Amino acid sequence: MDLSNFQELLLRVGQALGREQIRALAFLCADLLNPDPSTISMESATDLFRGLMDRDLLTEDRPYLLADLLSVVGCFRLLRQFGLYQMISTTKSLICPYR
C-alpha cells in the first residue's frame, strides 16, 4: 500500500469512527504515545493516527496496529469494510494486554 492510499484509508476509518470509539482507541494507545498524557482525551482520530505515525508505530508498510486497535474495540464492520481483517497481527500486539 502506498502512502497516499494509506493516508486515505486512515481518513476514511477516522470518519467512520464514533466519539466513544476514538476515546477507546486513545486509551488503548496511551502507553504507546507516552509520555504525552493528553492523548488519553483525544477527540480526533486524525490526531491519534498522526501521533502513532510520528512515532513510526503506524505506517503504510506496517498497518497492523490499526487492524489490532479496531479489533480490540469491536469495530468488525470497519475491518470488513476497509479490508483490514488480513492485517490483524498474528504476532505480539503493540497494545498493552492490561488495557
PDB file of C-alpha atoms in Angstrom:
ATOM      1  CA  MET A   1       0.000   0.000   0.000  1.00  0.00           C
ATOM      2  CA  ASP A   2       1.479   3.374  -0.904  1.00  0.00           C
ATOM      3  CA  LEU A   3       1.470   6.409   1.377  1.00  0.00           C
ATOM      4  CA  SER A   4      -1.396   8.275  -0.316  1.00  0.00           C
ATOM      5  CA  ASN A   5      -3.667   5.205  -0.224  1.00  0.00           C
ATOM      6  CA  PHE A   6      -2.736   4.604   3.407  1.00  0.00           C
ATOM      7  CA  GLN A   7      -3.484   8.206   4.376  1.00  0.00           C
ATOM      8  CA  GLU A   8      -6.831   7.988   2.581  1.00  0.00           C
ATOM      9  CA  LEU A   9      -7.587   4.760   4.457  1.00  0.00           C
ATOM     10  CA  LEU A  10      -6.795   6.436   7.788  1.00  0.00           C
ATOM     11  CA  LEU A  11      -9.006   9.390   6.881  1.00  0.00           C
ATOM     12  CA  ARG A  12     -11.924   7.132   5.927  1.00  0.00           C
ATOM     13  CA  VAL A  13     -11.532   4.979   9.047  1.00  0.00           C
ATOM     14  CA  GLY A  14     -11.341   8.111  11.201  1.00  0.00           C
ATOM     15  CA  GLN A  15     -14.529   9.484   9.644  1.00  0.00           C
ATOM     16  CA  ALA A  16     -16.339   6.197  10.284  1.00  0.00           C
ATOM     17  CA  LEU A  17     -15.444   6.090  13.982  1.00  0.00           C
ATOM     18  CA  GLY A  18     -17.718   7.492  16.645  1.00  0.00           C
ATOM     19  CA  ARG A  19     -16.578   9.679  19.528  1.00  0.00           C
ATOM     20  CA  GLU A  20     -16.603   6.826  22.056  1.00  0.00           C
ATOM     21  CA  GLN A  21     -14.657   4.577  19.708  1.00  0.00           C
ATOM     22  CA  ILE A  22     -11.999   7.268  19.267  1.00  0.00           C
ATOM     23  CA  ARG A  23     -11.743   7.656  23.036  1.00  0.00           C
ATOM     24  CA  ALA A  24     -11.358   3.895  23.393  1.00  0.00           C
ATOM     25  CA  LEU A  25      -8.596   3.869  20.769  1.00  0.00           C
ATOM     26  CA  ALA A  26      -6.825   6.762  22.519  1.00  0.00           C
ATOM     27  CA  PHE A  27      -7.000   4.879  25.818  1.00  0.00           C
ATOM     28  CA  LEU A  28      -5.525   1.766  24.214  1.00  0.00           C
ATOM     29  CA  CYS A  29      -2.705   3.857  22.745  1.00  0.00           C
ATOM     30  CA  ALA A  30      -1.876   5.757  25.940  1.00  0.00           C
ATOM     31  CA  ASP A  31       1.189   3.608  26.671  1.00  0.00           C
ATOM     32  CA  LEU A  32       2.374   3.794  23.073  1.00  0.00           C
ATOM     33  CA  LEU A  33       2.104   7.577  22.964  1.00  0.00           C
ATOM     34  CA  ASN A  34       3.518   8.128  26.431  1.00  0.00           C
ATOM     35  CA  PRO A  35       4.783  10.468  27.859  1.00  0.00           C
ATOM     36  CA  ASP A  36       2.082  12.688  26.335  1.00  0.00           C
ATOM     37  CA  PRO A  37      -0.894  12.294  28.728  1.00  0.00           C
ATOM     38  CA  SER A  38      -3.116  14.453  26.513  1.00  0.00           C
ATOM     39  CA  THR A  39      -3.510  11.508  24.149  1.00  0.00           C
ATOM     40  CA  ILE A  40      -5.985   9.867  26.507  1.00  0.00           C
ATOM     41  CA  SER A  41      -8.522  12.644  25.886  1.00  0.00           C
ATOM     42  CA  MET A  42      -8.002  12.888  22.119  1.00  0.00           C
ATOM     43  CA  GLU A  43     -11.199  13.613  20.281  1.00  0.00           C
ATOM     44  CA  SER A  44      -9.839  13.278  16.751  1.00  0.00           C
ATOM     45  CA  ALA A  45      -8.856  10.032  15.074  1.00  0.00           C
ATOM     46  CA  THR A  46      -6.623  12.094  12.795  1.00  0.00           C
ATOM     47  CA  ASP A  47      -4.616  13.369  15.785  1.00  0.00           C
ATOM     48  CA  LEU A  48      -4.355   9.869  17.196  1.00  0.00           C
ATOM     49  CA  PHE A  49      -3.219   8.348  13.903  1.00  0.00           C
ATOM     50  CA  ARG A  50      -0.754  11.212  13.383  1.00  0.00           C
ATOM     51  CA  GLY A  51       0.747  10.580  16.823  1.00  0.00           C
ATOM     52  CA  LEU A  52       1.188   6.896  16.030  1.00  0.00           C
ATOM     53  CA  MET A  53       2.709   7.706  12.651  1.00  0.00           C
ATOM     54  CA  ASP A  54       5.077  10.275  14.185  1.00  0.00           C
ATOM     55  CA  ARG A  55       6.404   7.522  16.446  1.00  0.00           C
ATOM     56  CA  ASP A  56       6.681   5.144  13.487  1.00  0.00           C
ATOM     57  CA  LEU A  57       4.161   2.752  15.055  1.00  0.00           C
ATOM     58  CA  LEU A  58       1.665   3.056  12.220  1.00  0.00           C
ATOM     59  CA  THR A  59       2.984   3.217   8.661  1.00  0.00           C
ATOM     60  CA  GLU A  60       1.894   2.212   5.190  1.00  0.00           C
ATOM     61  CA  ASP A  61       4.355  -0.683   5.418  1.00  0.00           C
ATOM     62  CA  ARG A  62       3.153  -1.717   8.888  1.00  0.00           C
ATOM     63  CA  PRO A  63      -0.600  -1.060   9.171  1.00  0.00           C
ATOM     64  CA  TYR A  64      -1.122  -3.917  11.644  1.00  0.00           C
ATOM     65  CA  LEU A  65      -1.671  -1.676  14.654  1.00  0.00           C
ATOM     66  CA  LEU A  66      -4.729  -0.100  13.013  1.00  0.00           C
ATOM     67  CA  ALA A  67      -6.338  -3.503  12.469  1.00  0.00           C
ATOM     68  CA  ASP A  68      -5.438  -4.622  16.009  1.00  0.00           C
ATOM     69  CA  LEU A  69      -6.951  -1.479  17.535  1.00  0.00           C
ATOM     70  CA  LEU A  70     -10.175  -1.772  15.549  1.00  0.00           C
ATOM     71  CA  SER A  71     -10.453  -5.423  16.531  1.00  0.00           C
ATOM     72  CA  VAL A  72      -9.971  -4.726  20.248  1.00  0.00           C
ATOM     73  CA  VAL A  73     -12.682  -2.037  20.301  1.00  0.00           C
ATOM     74  CA  GLY A  74     -15.061  -4.270  18.341  1.00  0.00           C
ATOM     75  CA  CYS A  75     -15.150  -2.380  15.036  1.00  0.00           C
ATOM     76  CA  PHE A  76     -15.503  -5.549  12.998  1.00  0.00           C
ATOM     77  CA  ARG A  77     -17.714  -3.832  10.428  1.00  0.00           C
ATOM     78  CA  LEU A  78     -14.898  -1.384   9.679  1.00  0.00           C
ATOM     79  CA  LEU A  79     -12.380  -4.215   9.465  1.00  0.00           C
ATOM     80  CA  ARG A  80     -14.576  -5.829   6.797  1.00  0.00           C
ATOM     81  CA  GLN A  81     -15.499  -2.581   5.053  1.00  0.00           C
ATOM     82  CA  PHE A  82     -11.890  -1.475   4.604  1.00  0.00           C
ATOM     83  CA  GLY A  83     -10.394  -4.933   4.029  1.00  0.00           C
ATOM     84  CA  LEU A  84      -8.311  -4.861   7.198  1.00  0.00           C
ATOM     85  CA  TYR A  85      -9.014  -8.370   8.513  1.00  0.00           C
ATOM     86  CA  GLN A  86      -5.919  -9.763   6.800  1.00  0.00           C
ATOM     87  CA  MET A  87      -3.826  -7.083   8.522  1.00  0.00           C
ATOM     88  CA  ILE A  88      -4.594  -8.194  12.079  1.00  0.00           C
ATOM     89  CA  SER A  89      -1.290  -9.029  13.705  1.00  0.00           C
ATOM     90  CA  THR A  90      -0.632 -12.714  14.243  1.00  0.00           C
ATOM     91  CA  THR A  91       2.382 -11.949  16.417  1.00  0.00           C
ATOM     92  CA  LYS A  92       2.688  -9.970  19.636  1.00  0.00           C
ATOM     93  CA  SER A  93       0.483  -6.896  19.546  1.00  0.00           C
ATOM     94  CA  LEU A  94       1.769  -3.443  20.460  1.00  0.00           C
ATOM     95  CA  ILE A  95      -1.361  -2.913  22.558  1.00  0.00           C
ATOM     96  CA  CYS A  96      -0.691  -3.441  26.250  1.00  0.00           C
ATOM     97  CA  PRO A  97      -2.701  -6.512  27.381  1.00  0.00           C
ATOM     98  CA  TYR A  98      -3.977  -4.940  30.614  1.00  0.00           C
ATOM     99  CA  ARG A  99      -5.690  -2.174  28.675  1.00  0.00           C
TER     100      ARG A  99
END
